[in-house]
mmCIF file with all atom_site columns, C-alpha atoms in Angstrom:
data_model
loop_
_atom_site.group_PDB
_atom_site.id
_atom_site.type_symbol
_atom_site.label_atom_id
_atom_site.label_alt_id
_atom_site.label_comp_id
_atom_site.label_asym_id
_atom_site.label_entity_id
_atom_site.label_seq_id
_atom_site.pdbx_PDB_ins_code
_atom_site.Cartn_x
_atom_site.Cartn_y
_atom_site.Cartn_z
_atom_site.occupancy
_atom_site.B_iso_or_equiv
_atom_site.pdbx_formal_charge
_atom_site.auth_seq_id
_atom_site.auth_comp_id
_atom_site.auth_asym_id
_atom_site.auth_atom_id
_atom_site.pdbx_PDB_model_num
ATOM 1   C CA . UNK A 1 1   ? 21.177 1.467   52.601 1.00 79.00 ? 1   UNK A CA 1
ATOM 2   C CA . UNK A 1 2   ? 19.110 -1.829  52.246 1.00 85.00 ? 2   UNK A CA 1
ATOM 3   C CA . UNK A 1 3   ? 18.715 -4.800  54.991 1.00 87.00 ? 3   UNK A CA 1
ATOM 4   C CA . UNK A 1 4   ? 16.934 -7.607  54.185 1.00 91.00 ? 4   UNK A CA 1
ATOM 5   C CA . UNK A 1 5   ? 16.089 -11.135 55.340 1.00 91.00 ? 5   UNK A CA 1
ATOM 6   C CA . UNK A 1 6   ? 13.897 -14.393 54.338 1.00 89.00 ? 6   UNK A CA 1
ATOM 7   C CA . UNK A 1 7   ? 13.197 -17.548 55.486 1.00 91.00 ? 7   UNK A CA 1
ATOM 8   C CA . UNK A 1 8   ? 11.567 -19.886 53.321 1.00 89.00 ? 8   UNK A CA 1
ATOM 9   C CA . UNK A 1 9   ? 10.017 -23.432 54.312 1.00 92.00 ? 9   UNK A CA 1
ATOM 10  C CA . UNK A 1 10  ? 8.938  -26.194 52.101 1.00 91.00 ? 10  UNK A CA 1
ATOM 11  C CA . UNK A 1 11  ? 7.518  -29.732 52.654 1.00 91.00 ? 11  UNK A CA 1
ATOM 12  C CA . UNK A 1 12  ? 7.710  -32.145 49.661 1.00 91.00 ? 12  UNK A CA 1
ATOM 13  C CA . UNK A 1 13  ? 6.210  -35.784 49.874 1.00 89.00 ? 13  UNK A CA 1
ATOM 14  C CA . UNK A 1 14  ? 6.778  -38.158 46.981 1.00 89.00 ? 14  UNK A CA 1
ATOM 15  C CA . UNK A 1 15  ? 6.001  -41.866 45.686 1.00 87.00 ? 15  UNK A CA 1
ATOM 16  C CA . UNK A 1 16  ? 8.244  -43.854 43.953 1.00 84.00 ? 16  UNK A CA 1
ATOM 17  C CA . UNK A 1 17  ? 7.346  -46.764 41.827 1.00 83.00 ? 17  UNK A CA 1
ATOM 18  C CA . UNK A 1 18  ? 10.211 -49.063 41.286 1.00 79.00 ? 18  UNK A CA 1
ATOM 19  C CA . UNK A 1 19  ? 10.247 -52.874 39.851 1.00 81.00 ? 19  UNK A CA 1
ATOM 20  C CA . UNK A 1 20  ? 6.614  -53.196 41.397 1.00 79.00 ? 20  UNK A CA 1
ATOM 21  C CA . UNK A 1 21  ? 8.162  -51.751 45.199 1.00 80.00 ? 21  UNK A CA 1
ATOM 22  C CA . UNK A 1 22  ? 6.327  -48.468 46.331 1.00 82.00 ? 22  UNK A CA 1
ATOM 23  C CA . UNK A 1 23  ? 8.563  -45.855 48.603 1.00 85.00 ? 23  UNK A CA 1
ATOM 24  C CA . UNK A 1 24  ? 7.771  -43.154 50.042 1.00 89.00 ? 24  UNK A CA 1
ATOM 25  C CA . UNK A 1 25  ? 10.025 -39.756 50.909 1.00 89.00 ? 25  UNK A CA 1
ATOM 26  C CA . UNK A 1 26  ? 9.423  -36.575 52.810 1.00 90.00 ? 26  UNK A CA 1
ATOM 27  C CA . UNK A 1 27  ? 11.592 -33.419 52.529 1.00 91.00 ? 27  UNK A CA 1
ATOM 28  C CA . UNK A 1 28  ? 11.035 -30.963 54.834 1.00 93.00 ? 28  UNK A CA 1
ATOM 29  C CA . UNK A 1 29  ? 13.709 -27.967 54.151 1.00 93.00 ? 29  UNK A CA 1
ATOM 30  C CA . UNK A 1 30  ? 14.384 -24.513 56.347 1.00 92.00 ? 30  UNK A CA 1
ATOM 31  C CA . UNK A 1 31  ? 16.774 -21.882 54.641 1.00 93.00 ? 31  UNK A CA 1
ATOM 32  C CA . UNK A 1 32  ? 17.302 -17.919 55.830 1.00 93.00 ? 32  UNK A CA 1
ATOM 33  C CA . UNK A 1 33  ? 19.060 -15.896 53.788 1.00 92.00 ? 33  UNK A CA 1
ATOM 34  C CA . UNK A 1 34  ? 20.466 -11.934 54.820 1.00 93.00 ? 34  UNK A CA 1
ATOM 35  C CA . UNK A 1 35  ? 21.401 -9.768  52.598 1.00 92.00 ? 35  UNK A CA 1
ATOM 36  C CA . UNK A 1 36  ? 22.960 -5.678  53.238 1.00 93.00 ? 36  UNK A CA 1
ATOM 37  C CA . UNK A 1 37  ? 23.693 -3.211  50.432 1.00 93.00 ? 37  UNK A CA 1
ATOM 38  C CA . UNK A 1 38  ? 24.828 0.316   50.438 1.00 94.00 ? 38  UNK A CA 1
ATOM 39  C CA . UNK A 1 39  ? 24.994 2.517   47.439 1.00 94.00 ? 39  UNK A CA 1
ATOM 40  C CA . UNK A 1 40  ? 25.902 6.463   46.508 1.00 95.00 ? 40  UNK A CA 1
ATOM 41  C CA . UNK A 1 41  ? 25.752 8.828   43.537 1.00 95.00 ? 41  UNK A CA 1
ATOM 42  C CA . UNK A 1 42  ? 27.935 11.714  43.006 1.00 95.00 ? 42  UNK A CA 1
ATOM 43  C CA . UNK A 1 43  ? 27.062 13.947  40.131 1.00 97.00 ? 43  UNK A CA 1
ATOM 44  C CA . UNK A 1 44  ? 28.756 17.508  38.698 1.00 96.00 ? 44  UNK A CA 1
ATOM 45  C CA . UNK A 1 45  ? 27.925 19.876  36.329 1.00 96.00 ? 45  UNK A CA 1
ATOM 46  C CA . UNK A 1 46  ? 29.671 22.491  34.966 1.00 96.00 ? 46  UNK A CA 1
ATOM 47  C CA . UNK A 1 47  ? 29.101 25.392  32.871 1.00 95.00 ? 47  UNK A CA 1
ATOM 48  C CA . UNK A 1 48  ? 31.266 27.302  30.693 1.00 94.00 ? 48  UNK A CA 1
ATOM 49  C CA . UNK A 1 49  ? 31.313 30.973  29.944 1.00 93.00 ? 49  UNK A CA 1
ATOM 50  C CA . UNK A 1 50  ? 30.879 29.952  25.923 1.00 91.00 ? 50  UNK A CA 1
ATOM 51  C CA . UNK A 1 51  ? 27.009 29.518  25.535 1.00 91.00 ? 51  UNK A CA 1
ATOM 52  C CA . UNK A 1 52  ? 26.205 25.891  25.149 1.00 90.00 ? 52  UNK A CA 1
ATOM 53  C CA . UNK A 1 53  ? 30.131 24.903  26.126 1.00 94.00 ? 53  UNK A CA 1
ATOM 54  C CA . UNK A 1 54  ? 29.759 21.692  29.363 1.00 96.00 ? 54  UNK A CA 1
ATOM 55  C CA . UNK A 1 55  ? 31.030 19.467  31.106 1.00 97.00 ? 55  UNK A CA 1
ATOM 56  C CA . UNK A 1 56  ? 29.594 17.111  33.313 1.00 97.00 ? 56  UNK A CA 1
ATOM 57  C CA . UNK A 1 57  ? 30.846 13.946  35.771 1.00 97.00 ? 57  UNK A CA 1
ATOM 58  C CA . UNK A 1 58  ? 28.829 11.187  37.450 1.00 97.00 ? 58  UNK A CA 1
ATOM 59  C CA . UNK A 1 59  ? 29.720 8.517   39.851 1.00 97.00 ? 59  UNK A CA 1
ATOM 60  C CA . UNK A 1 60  ? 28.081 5.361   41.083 1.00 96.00 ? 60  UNK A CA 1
ATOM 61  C CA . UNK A 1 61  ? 29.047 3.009   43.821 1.00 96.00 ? 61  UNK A CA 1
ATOM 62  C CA . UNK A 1 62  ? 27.024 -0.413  45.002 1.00 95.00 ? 62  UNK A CA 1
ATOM 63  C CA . UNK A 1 63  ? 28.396 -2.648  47.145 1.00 95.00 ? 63  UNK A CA 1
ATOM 64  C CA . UNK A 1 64  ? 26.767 -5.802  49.393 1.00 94.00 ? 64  UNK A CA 1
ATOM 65  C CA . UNK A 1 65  ? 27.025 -8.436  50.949 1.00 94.00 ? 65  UNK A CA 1
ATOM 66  C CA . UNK A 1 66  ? 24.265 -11.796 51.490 1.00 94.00 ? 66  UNK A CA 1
ATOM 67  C CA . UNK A 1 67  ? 24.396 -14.788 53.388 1.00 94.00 ? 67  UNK A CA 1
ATOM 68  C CA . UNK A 1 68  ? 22.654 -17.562 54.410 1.00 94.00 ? 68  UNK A CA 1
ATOM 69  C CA . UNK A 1 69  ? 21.925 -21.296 55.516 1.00 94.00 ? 69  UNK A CA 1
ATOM 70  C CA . UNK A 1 70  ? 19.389 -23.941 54.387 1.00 94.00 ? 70  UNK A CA 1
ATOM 71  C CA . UNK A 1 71  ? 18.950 -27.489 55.459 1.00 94.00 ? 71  UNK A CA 1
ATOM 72  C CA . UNK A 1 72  ? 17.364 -30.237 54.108 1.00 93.00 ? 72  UNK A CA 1
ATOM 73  C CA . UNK A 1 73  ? 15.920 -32.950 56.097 1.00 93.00 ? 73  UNK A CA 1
ATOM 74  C CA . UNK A 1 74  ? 14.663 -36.540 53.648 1.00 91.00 ? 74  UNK A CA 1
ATOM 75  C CA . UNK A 1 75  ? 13.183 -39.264 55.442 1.00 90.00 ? 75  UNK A CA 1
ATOM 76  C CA . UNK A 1 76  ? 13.016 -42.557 53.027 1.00 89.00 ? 76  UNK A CA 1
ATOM 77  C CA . UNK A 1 77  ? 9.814  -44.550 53.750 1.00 86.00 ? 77  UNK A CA 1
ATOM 78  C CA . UNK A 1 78  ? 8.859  -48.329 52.692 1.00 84.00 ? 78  UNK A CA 1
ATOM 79  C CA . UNK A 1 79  ? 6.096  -49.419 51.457 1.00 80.00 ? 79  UNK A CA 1
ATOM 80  C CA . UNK A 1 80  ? 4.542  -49.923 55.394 1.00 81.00 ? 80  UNK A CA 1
ATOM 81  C CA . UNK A 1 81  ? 5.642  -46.012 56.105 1.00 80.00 ? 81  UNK A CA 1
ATOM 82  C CA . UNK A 1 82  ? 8.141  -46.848 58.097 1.00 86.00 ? 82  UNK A CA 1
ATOM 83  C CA . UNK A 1 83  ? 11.423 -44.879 57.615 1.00 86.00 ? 83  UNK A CA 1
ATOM 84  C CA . UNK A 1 84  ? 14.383 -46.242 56.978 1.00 85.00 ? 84  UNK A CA 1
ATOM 85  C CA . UNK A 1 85  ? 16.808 -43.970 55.731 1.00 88.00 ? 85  UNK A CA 1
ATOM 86  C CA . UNK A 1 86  ? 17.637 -40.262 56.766 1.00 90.00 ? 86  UNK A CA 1
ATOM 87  C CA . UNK A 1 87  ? 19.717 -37.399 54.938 1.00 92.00 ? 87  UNK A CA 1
ATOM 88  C CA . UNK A 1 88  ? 20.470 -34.125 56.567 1.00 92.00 ? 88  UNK A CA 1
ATOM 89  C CA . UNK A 1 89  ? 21.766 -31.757 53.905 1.00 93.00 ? 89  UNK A CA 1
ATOM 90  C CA . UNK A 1 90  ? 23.327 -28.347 55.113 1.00 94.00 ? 90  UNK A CA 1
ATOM 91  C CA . UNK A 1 91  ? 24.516 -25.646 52.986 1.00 94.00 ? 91  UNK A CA 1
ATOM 92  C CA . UNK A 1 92  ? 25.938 -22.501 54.037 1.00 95.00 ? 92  UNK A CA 1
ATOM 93  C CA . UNK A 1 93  ? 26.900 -19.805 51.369 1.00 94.00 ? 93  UNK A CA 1
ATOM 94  C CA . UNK A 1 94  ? 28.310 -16.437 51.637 1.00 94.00 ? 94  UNK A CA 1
ATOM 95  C CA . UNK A 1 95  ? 28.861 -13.657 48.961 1.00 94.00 ? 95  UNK A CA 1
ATOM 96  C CA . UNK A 1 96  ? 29.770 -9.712  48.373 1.00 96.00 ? 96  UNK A CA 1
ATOM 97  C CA . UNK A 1 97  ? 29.720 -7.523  45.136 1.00 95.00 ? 97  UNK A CA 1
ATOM 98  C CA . UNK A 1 98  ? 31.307 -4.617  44.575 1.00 96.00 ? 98  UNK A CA 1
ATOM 99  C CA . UNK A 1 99  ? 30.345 -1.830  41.943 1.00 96.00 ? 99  UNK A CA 1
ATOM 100 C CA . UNK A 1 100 ? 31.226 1.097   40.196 1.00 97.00 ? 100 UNK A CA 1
ATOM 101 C CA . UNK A 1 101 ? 31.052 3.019   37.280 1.00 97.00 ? 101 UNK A CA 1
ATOM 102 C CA . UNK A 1 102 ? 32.162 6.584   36.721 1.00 97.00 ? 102 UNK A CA 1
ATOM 103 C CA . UNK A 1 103 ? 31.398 8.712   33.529 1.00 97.00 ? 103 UNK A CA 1
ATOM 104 C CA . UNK A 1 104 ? 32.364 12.398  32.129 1.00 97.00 ? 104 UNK A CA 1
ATOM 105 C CA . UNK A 1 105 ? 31.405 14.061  29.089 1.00 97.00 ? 105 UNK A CA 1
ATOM 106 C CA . UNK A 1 106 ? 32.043 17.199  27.540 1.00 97.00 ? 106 UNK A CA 1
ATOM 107 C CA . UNK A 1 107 ? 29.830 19.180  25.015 1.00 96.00 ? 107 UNK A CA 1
ATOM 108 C CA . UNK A 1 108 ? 31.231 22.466  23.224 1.00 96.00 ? 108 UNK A CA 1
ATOM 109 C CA . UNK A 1 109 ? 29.914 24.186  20.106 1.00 94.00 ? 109 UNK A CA 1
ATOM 110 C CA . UNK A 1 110 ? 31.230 24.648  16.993 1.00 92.00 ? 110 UNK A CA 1
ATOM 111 C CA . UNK A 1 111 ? 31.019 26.902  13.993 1.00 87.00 ? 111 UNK A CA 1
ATOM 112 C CA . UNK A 1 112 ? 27.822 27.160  12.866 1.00 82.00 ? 112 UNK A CA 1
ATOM 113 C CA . UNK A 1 113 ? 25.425 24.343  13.978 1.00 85.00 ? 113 UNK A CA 1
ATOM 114 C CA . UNK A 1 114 ? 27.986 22.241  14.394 1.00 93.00 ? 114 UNK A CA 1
ATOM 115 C CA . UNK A 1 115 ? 28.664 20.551  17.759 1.00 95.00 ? 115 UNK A CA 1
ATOM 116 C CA . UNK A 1 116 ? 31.686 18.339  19.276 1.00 96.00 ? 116 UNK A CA 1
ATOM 117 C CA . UNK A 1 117 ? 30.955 15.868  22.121 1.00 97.00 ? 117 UNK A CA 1
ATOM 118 C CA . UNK A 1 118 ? 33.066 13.388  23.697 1.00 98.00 ? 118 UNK A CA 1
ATOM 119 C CA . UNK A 1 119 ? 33.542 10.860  27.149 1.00 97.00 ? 119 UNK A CA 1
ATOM 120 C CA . UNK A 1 120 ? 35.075 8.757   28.838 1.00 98.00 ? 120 UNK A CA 1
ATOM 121 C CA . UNK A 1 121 ? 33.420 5.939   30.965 1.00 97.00 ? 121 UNK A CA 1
ATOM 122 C CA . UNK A 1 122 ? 34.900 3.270   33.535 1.00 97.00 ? 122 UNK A CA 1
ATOM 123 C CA . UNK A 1 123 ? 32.616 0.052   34.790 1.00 97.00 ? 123 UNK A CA 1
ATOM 124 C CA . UNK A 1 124 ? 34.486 -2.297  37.454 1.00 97.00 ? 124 UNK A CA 1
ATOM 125 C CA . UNK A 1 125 ? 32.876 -4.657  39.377 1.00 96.00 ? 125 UNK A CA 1
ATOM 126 C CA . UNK A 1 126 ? 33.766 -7.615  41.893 1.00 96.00 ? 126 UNK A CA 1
ATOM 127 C CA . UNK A 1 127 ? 32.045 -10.778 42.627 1.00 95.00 ? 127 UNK A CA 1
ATOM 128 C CA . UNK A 1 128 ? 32.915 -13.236 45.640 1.00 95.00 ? 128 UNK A CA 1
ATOM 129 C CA . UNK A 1 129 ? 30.339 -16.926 45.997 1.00 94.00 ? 129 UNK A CA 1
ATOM 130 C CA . UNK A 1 130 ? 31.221 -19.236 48.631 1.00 94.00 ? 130 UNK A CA 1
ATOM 131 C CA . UNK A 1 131 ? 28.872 -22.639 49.355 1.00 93.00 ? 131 UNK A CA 1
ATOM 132 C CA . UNK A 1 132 ? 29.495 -25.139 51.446 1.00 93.00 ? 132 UNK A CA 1
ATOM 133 C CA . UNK A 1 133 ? 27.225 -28.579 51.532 1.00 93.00 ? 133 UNK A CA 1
ATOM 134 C CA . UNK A 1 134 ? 27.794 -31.078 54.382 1.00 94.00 ? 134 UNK A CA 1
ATOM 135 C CA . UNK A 1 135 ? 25.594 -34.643 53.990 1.00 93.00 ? 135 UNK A CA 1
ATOM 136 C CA . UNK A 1 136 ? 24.599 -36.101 57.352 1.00 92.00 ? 136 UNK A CA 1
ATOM 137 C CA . UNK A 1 137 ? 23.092 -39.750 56.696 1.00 89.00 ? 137 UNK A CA 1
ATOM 138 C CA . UNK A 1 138 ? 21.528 -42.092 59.841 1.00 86.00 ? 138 UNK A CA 1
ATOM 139 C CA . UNK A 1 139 ? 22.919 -39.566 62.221 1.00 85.00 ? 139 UNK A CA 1
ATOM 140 C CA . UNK A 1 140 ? 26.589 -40.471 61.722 1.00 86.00 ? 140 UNK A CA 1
ATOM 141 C CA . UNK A 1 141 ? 27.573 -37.085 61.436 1.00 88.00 ? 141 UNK A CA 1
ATOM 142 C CA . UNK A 1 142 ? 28.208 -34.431 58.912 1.00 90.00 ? 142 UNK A CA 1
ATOM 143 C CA . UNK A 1 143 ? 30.803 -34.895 55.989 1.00 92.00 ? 143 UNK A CA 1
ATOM 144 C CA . UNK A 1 144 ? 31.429 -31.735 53.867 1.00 91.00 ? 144 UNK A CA 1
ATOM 145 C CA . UNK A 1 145 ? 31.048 -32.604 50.102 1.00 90.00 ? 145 UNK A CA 1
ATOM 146 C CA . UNK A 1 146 ? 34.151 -31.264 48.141 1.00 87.00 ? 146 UNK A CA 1
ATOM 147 C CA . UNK A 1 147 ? 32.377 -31.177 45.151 1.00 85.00 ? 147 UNK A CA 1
ATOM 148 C CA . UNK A 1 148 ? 29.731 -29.509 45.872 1.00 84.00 ? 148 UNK A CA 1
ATOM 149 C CA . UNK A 1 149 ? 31.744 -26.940 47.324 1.00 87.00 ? 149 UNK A CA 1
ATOM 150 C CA . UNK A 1 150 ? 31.845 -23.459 45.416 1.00 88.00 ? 150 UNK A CA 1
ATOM 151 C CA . UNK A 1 151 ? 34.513 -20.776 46.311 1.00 92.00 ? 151 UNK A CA 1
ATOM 152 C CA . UNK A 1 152 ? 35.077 -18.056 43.392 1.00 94.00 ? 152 UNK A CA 1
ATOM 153 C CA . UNK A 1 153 ? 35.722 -14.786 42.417 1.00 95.00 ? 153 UNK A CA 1
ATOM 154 C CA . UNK A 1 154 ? 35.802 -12.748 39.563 1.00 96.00 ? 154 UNK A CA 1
ATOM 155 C CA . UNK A 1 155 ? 36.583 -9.154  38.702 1.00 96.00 ? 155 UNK A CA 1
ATOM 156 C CA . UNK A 1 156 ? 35.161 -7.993  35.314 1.00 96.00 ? 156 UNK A CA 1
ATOM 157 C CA . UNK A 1 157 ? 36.611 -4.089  34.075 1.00 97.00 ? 157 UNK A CA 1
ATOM 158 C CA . UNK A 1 158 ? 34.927 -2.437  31.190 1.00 97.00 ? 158 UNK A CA 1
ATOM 159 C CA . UNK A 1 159 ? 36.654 1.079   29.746 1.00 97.00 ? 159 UNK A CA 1
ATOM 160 C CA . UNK A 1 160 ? 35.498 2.779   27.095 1.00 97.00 ? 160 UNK A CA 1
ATOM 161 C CA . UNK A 1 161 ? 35.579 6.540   25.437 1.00 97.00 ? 161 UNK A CA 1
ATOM 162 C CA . UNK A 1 162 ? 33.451 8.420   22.732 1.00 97.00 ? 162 UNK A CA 1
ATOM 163 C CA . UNK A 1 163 ? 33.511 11.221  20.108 1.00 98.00 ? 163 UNK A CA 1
ATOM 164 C CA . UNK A 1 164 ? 30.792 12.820  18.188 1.00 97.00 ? 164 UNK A CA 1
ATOM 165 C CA . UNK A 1 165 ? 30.263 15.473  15.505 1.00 97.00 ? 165 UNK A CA 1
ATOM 166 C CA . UNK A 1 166 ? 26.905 17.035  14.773 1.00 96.00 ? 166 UNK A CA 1
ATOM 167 C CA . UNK A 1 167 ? 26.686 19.710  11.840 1.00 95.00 ? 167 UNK A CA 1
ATOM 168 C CA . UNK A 1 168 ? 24.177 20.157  8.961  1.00 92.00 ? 168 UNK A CA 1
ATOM 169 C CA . UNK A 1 169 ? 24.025 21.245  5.459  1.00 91.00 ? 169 UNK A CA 1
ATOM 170 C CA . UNK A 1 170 ? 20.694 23.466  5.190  1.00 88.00 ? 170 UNK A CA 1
ATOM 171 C CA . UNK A 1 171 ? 18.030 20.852  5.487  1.00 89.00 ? 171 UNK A CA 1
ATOM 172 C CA . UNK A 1 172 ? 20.636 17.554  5.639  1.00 93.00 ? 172 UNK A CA 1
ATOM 173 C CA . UNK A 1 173 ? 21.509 16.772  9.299  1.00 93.00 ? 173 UNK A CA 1
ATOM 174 C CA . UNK A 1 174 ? 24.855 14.323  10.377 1.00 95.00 ? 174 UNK A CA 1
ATOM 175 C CA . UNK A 1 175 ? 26.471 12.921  12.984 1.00 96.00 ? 175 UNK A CA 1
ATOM 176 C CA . UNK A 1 176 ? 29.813 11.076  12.907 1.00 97.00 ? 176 UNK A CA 1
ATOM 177 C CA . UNK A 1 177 ? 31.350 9.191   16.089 1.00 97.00 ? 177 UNK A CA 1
ATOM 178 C CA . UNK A 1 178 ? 33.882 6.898   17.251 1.00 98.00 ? 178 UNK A CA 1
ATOM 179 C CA . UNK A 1 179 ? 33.410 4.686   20.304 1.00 97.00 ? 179 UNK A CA 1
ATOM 180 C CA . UNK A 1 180 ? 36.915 2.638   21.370 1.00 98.00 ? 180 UNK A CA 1
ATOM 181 C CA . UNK A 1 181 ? 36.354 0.012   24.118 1.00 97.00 ? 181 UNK A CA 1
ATOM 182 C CA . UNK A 1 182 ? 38.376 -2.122  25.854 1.00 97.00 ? 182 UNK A CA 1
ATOM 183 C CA . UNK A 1 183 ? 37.658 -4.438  28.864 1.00 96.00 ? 183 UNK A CA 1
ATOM 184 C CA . UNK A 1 184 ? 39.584 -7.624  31.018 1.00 96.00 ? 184 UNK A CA 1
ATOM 185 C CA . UNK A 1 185 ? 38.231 -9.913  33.272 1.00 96.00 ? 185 UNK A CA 1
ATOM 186 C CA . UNK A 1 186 ? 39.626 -12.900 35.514 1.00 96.00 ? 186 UNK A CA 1
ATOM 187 C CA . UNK A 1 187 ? 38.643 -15.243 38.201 1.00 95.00 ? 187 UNK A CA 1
ATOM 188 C CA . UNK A 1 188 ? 39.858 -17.056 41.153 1.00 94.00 ? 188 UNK A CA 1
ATOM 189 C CA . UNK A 1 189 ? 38.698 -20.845 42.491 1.00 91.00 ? 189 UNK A CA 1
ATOM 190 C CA . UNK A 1 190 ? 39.759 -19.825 45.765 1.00 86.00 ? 190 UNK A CA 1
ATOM 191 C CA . UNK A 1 191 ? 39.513 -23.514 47.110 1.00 82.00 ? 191 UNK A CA 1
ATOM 192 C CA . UNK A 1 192 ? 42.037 -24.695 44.210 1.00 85.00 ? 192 UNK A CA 1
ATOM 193 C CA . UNK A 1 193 ? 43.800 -21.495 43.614 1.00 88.00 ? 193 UNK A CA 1
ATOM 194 C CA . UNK A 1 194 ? 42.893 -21.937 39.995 1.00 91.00 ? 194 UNK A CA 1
ATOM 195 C CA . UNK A 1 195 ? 42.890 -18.181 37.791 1.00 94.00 ? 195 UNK A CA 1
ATOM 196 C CA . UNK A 1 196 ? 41.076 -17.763 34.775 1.00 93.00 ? 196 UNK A CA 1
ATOM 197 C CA . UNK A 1 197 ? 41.330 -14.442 32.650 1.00 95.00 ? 197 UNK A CA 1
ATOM 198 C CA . UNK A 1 198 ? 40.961 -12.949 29.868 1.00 94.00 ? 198 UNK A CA 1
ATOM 199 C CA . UNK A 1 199 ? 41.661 -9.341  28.149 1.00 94.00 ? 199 UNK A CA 1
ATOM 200 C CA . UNK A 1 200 ? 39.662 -7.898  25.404 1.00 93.00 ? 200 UNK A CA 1
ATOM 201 C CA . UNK A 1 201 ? 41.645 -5.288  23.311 1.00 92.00 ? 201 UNK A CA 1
ATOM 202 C CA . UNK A 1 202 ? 40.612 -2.452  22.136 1.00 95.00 ? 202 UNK A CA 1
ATOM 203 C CA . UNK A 1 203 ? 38.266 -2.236  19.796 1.00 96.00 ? 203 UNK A CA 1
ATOM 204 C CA . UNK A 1 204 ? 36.829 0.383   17.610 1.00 97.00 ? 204 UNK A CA 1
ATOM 205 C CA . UNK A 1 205 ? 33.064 1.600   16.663 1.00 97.00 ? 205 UNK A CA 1
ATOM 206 C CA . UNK A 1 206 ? 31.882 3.839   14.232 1.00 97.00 ? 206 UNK A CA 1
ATOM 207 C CA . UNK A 1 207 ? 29.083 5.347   13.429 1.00 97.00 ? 207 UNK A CA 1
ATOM 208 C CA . UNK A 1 208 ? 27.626 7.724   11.213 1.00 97.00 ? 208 UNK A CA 1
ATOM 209 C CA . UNK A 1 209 ? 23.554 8.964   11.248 1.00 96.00 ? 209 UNK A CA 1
ATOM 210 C CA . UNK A 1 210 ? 22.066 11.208  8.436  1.00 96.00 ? 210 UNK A CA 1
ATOM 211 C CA . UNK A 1 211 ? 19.260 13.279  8.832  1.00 95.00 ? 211 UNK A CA 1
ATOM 212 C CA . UNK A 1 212 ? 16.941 15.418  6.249  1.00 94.00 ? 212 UNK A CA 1
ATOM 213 C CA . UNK A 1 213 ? 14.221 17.524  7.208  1.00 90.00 ? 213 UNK A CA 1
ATOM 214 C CA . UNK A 1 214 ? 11.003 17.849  5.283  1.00 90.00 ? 214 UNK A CA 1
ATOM 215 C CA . UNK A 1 215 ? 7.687  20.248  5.363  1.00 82.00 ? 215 UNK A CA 1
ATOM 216 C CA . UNK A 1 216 ? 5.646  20.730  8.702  1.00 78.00 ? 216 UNK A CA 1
ATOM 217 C CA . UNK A 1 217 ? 8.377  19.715  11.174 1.00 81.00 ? 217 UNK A CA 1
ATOM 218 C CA . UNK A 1 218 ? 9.229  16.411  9.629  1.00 89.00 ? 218 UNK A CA 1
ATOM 219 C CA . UNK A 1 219 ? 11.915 14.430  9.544  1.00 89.00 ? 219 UNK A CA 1
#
């Protein structure tokens, strides 16, 4: 479990040279941003009676959450230093993300040297980004900004599965696999109700690796 927190200041001054007229600006700006997170692991191994026969399973889970405000204060100066113009600029965002990814493989001998392996693996993760901005000029008030305005999600799925074979042929070594993967995704404006998505099929991967040993343990 992770907390954390921040809170960053900043002063910027500035000159502006326009049509031979010199202004003047100062932005002072005050954000704090949170953010929690929680994560656990889950892993399993087991062995068969067959010597060198396993199987094995792992989990991993991460979720959080973050939040936070900043705001932006800009006084406009004239040439005399004397201010003229203010802006008040507040944004408040919010977001959470959700992962996890959970894996098994499986290992058993063969004949020989030879040696079968495959898995299985499943990544899926969740996004969610709000902002809100809200422009306050001269002290009439604040007006929210629509288009500055970001509300979206997104959920992005990745699955995928393996198979290897490992043998040799006295001093020639190979390995053959296959890797298929598959994966979808889609997003939500959740201001405009607006989906996007988007499936990948499945797809196919092979692969093969040679191998041929020489004297004094090379390769």
């Amino acid at each position: 479990k992770v907390h954390g927190e921040f809170k960053p200041t900043d002063v910027i001054s500035s000159q502006i040279n326009s049509n031979n007229v010199t202004t003047f600006a100062n932005r002072n700006s005050n954000s704090t941003r949170t953010f929690n997170a929680n994560g656990l692991q889950f892993g399993l191994k087991h062995l068969f009676p067959k010597d060198g026969q396993e199987i094995t399973a792992d989990a991993n889970y991460f979720s959080g959450k973050n939040g936070g405000t900043s705001l932006y204060l800009t006084d406009s100066l004239n040439s005399s230093h004397s201010i003229y113009s203010t802006e008040q600029q507040n944004i408040v965002s919010s977001g959470a993300n959700k992962f996890l990814t959970v894996q098994t493989d499986f290992t058993t001998p063969l004949k020989g040297k030879s040696k079968l392996e495959a898995g299985v693996r499943a990544s899926i993760r969740s996004l969610t980004n709000n902002n809100e901005t809200s422009i306050n000029r001269n002290n009439y008030g604040y007006i929210k900004v629509p288009s500055a305005a970001s509300h979206y999600s997104n959920t992005d799925n990745v699955y995928a599965g393996y198979t290897t074979f490992t043998s040799s042929i006295k001093n020639f070594g190979y390995q053959l696999g296959l890797r298929a993967e598959s994966s979808d995704y889609s997003g939500l404006l959740i201001n405009t109700g607006e989906t996007f998505k988007h499936n990948y099929p499945v797809s196919l991967f092979p692969s093969v690796f040679l191998s041929q040993k020489l004297n004094k343990d090379q390769q």
